[in-house]
Coordinates of C-alpha atoms (C1' of nucleotides) in Angstrom, one line a residue:
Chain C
X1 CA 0.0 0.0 0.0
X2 CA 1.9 3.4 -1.3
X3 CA 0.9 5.8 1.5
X4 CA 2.0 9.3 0.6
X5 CA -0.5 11.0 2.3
X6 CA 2.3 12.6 5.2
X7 CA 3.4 16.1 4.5
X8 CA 5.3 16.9 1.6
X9 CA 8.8 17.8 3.4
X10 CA 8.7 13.8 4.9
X11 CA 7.3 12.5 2.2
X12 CA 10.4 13.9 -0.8
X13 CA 13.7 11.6 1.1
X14 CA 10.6 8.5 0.9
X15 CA 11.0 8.9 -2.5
X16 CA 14.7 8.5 -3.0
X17 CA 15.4 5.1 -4.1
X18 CA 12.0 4.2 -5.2
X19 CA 11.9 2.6 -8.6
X20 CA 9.5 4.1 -10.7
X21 CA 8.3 1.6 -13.5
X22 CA 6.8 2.1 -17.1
X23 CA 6.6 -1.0 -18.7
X24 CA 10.0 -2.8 -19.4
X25 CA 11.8 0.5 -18.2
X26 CA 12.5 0.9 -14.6
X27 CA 14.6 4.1 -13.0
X28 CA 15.4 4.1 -9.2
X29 CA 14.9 7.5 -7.9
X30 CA 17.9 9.3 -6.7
X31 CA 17.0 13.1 -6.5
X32 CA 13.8 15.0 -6.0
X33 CA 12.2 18.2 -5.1
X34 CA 9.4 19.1 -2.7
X35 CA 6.7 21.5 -3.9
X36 CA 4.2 22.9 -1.0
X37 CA 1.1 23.6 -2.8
X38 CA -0.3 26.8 -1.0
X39 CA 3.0 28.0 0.7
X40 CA 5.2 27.5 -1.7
X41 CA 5.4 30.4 -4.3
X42 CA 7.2 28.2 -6.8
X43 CA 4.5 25.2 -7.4
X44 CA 2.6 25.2 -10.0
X45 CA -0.2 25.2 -7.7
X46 CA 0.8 28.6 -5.4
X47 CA -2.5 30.6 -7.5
X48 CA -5.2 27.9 -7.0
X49 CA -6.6 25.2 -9.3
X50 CA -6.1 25.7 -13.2
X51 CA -6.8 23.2 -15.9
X52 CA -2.5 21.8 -15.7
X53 CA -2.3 21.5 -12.2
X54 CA -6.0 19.7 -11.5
X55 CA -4.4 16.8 -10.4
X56 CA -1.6 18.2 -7.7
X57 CA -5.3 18.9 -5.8
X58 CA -6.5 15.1 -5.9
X59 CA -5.1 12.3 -3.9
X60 CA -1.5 11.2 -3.2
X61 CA -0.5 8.7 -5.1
X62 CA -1.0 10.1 -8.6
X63 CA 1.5 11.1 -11.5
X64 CA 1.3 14.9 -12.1
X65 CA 2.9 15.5 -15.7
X66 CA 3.3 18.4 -17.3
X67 CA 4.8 19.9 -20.4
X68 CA 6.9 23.1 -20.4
X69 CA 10.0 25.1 -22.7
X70 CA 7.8 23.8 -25.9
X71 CA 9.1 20.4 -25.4
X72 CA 10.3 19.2 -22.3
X73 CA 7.7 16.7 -20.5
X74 CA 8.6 16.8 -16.2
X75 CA 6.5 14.5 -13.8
X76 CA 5.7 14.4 -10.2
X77 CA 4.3 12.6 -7.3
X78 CA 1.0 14.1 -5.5
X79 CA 1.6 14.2 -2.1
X80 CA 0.3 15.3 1.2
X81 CA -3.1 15.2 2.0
X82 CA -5.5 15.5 -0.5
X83 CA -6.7 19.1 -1.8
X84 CA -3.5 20.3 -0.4
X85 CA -1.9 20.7 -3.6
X86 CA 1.9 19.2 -2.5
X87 CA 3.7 17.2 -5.2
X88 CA 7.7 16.3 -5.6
X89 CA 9.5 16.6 -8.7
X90 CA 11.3 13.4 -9.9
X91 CA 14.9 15.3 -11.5
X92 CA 17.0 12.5 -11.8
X93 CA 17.1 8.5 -11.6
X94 CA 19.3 5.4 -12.5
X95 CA 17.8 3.4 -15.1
X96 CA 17.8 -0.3 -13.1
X97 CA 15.3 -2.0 -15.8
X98 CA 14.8 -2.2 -20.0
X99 CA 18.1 -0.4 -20.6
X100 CA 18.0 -1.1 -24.3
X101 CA 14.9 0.5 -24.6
X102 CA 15.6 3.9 -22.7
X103 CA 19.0 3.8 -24.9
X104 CA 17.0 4.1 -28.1
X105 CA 14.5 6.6 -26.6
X106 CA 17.7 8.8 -25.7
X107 CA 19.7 8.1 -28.6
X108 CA 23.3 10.1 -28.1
X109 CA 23.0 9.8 -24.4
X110 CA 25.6 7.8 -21.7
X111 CA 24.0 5.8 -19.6
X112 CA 24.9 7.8 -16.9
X113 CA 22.4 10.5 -18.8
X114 CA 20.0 8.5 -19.4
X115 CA 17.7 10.0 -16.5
X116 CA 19.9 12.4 -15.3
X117 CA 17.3 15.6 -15.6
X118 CA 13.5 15.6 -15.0
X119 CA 12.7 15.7 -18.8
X120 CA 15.3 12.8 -19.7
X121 CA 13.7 10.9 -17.0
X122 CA 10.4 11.5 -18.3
X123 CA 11.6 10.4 -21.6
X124 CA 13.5 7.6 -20.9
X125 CA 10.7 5.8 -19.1
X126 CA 8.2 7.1 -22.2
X127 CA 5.9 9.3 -19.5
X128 CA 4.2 11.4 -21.7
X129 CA 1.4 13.8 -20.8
X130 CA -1.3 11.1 -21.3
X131 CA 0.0 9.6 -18.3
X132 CA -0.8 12.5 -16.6
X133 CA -3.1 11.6 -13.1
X134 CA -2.2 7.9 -13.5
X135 CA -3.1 6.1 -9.9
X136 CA 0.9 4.8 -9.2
X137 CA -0.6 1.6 -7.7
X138 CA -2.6 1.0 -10.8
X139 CA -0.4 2.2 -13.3
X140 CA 0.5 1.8 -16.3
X141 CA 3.5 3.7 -14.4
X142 CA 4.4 2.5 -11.3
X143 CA 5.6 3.1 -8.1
X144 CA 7.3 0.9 -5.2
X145 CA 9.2 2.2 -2.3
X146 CA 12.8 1.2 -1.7
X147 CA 15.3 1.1 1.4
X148 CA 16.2 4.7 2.9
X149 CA 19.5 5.6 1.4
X150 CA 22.4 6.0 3.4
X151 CA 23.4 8.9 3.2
X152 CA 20.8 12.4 2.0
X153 CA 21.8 15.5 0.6
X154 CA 19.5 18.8 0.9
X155 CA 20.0 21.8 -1.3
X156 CA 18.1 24.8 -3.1
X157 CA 15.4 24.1 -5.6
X158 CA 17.5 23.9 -9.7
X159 CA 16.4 27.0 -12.0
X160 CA 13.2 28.6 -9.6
X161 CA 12.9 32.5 -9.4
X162 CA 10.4 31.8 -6.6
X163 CA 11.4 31.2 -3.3
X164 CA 14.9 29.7 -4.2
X165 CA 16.3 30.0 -0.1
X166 CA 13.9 26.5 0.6
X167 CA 16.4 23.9 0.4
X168 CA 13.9 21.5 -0.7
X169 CA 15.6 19.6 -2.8
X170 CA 16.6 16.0 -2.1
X171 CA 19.6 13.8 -3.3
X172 CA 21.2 10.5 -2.5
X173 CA 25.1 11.5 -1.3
X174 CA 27.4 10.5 -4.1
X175 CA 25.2 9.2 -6.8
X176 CA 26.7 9.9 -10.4
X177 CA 23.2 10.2 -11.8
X178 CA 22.1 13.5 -9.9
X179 CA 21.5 16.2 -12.0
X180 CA 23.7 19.4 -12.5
X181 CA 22.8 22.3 -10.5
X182 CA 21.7 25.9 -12.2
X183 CA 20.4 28.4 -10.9
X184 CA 17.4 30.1 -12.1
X185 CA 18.0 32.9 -15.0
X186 CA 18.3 36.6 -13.8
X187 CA 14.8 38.6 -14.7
X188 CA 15.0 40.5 -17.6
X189 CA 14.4 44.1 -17.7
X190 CA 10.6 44.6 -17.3
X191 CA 9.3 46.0 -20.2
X192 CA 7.1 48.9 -18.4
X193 CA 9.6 51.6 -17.0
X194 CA 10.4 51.5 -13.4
X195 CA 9.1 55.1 -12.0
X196 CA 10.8 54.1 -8.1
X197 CA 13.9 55.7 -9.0
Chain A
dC1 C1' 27.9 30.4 -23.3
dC2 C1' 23.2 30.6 -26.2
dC3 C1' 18.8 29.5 -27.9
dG4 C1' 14.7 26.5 -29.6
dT5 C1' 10.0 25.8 -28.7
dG6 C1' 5.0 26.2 -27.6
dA7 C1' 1.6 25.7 -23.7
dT8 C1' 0.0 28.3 -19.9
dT9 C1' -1.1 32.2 -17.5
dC10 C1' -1.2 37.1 -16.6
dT11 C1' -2.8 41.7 -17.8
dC12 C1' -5.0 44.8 -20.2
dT13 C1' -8.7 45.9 -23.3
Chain N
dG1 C1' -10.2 38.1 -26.5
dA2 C1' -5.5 39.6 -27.7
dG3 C1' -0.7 40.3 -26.7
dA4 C1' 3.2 39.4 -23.7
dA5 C1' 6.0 37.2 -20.3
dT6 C1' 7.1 33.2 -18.3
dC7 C1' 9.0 28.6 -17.9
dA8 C1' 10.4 22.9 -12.1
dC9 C1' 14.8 22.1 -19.6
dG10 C1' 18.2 20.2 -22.6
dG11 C1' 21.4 20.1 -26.4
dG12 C1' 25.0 22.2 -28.9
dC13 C1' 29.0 25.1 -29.1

DNA sequence: CCCGTGATTCTCT
DNA sequence: GAGAATCACGGGC
């Protein structure tokens, strides 16, 4: 029974060596990031329900996938309890399962790459946005809970504008497969003229 | 470093 | 409704 239903900040280290299954491909779960629904100015959820972000309001358990940079498909896990809004972002993962396949969906890539980012994980495991709201004990993705790592990292939130102080990101110490850190882009100049100064 | 890429959301009519 | 800014990224140089 996958019980996610804990607050979000407990819930994120849970995650970290879970193995997150889509058909033949399977990806253990080595860095994550919490997202607190309505604290939390940098979830997707921080100004209420919206068509995207229905699911993040359901019950735990669920996939929340989205699409963003025109491309790019991320996923999370709902957490918390429901209506709450509190998901974690699955960045980065070691492909444990159906190597061959996430090698010819990520053509180019090392294995070390192959889910190393929250897009590349997304498309090594073909998570797509039809998968969005999938029930993880249902599937067709999966999840199942692994042993606590031995040793967890904590650091700032990769490429927010929005509260970037929370160190609410999660990462097993060591592993080769955790994603680069960047910050998020400076703000460009606003277009409308600043009349402060 | 730079930039593609397009959905989503905000703001103003 | 239209126009604009934004964006939880990745690949290429």
């Amino acid at each position: 029974m996958l019980d996610l239903s804990g607050p979000v900040l407990e819930q994120a280290p849970r995650l970290l060596n879970a193995v997150l299954r889509h058909g033949d491909v399977a990806v253990r779960l080595t860095e994550v990031e919490a997202y607190d629904g309505a604290n939390d100015p940098g979830s997707h959820a921080y100004r209420g329900m919206t068509r995207r972000n229905t699911v993040m309001f359901g019950p735990p358990g669920r996939l929340y996938c989205y699409f963003t940079y025109g491309m790019h498909v991320c996923c999370n896990v709902v957490c918390g309890p429901e209506g709450i809004a509190s998901a974690v972002l699955l960045r980065a993962g070691e492909v444990v399962d159906g190597i061959e396949v996430a090698r010819e969906r990520r053509a180019g890539a090392s294995d070390r790459d192959l889910a190393r980012g929250p897009a590349r994980l997304c498309r090594a495991l073909g998570i797509g946005l039809a998968d969005d709201g999938v029930d993880l004990e249902r599937g067709p993705v999966t999840l199942t809970l692994g042993s606590p790592p031995d040793d967890v990292s904590t650091g700032p939130r990769v490429g927010l504008r929005a509260a970037a102080e929370r160190s609410w990101r999660f990462w097993i110490t060591g592993e080769q497969t955790v994603s680069s850190y960047r910050p998020a882009a400076p703000l460009r100049a606003s277009r409308r003229p600043d009349l402060s100064s």
